[in-house]
Amino acid sequence: MKIYTLHKKQKLPISLDQAWEFLCNPANLEKLTPKDMGMQIISGMDRPMYAGQLLQYRVRPLPFFKTKWVSEITQYEHKKYFVDLQLYGPYALWHHKHFVHEIEGGIEMEDIIDYKIPLGFLGQLLHPFLVKPKLESIFNYRKEQMEKRFGTF
């Protein structure tokens, strides 16, 4: 059982309040997800984020594979961090920590994702050719969208 980690950071010239308001609105997830993934919110977006919140959506991680994804916000500390854990979806494990740090001139977002691919050894073989490049492209898209919305640091 191999657990992979993806670690991303991004600086933006906005206040902590602006960043937190945008990132903690689950409905904004659609704005940060590439269109080809067909992100469709099903439920859980009707109130501000809180620990214990369940979020349900449909997503197409690969062109030939559409699935439901259910996440729980397991931890939440206002204007500091939140953690989402996939309860059901395409990964055998998905644990995503979102941190927001105030820095001079803006904020730094930090994402640490620990994930496990399903399909055992076959999943491990596919990881460098299929899964890792897809995750990189998703986070690159998110970075571009945040810069379009808030500017570059």
Steps between C-alpha positions, in 0.01 A plus 500: 500500500674814373383839627602795283525864603438808289620828653413835340546863606372821345540863603229752422480878557176487700398524863450200722130593520463497119683170467308332779162619373570362152666171601244412766205534267461143368314630193827655378645154446333493158685821405834340586443169320581452130187496282590161349450343843127576488483607867138505611403589856230276644468609862668654803561843356208673672690642798847623595762235562513322837652185652273204428360645177438251220554611140372294208580551135543317174830519322667349194864441603568326168319543167350151525420498872235707683440443870344644811740654754399547864728694733477589865656813646664324794684800647444873476679787672374841389750692284768234551418165340245236413528133409283301263493123494350303212242255636402373156655562161774414256788468748566226753606788729479879459596719797537867402631762742441865397705763686487878455788703644517877520824633350630847421298634209240224496450135582654163423273204437646159572345170401624163622318205349568144609338254262494136405412362160254211473579183300804397704814441295325604177411834659862550602608431141250754366588769754798664320332490158137577576418607857794723593490700171123543539537632857777735388278636222207548741713700744660699217151591381403601852812719527413672171140559606604647836746734323231609251264575786742657749817595308859379527731548794 
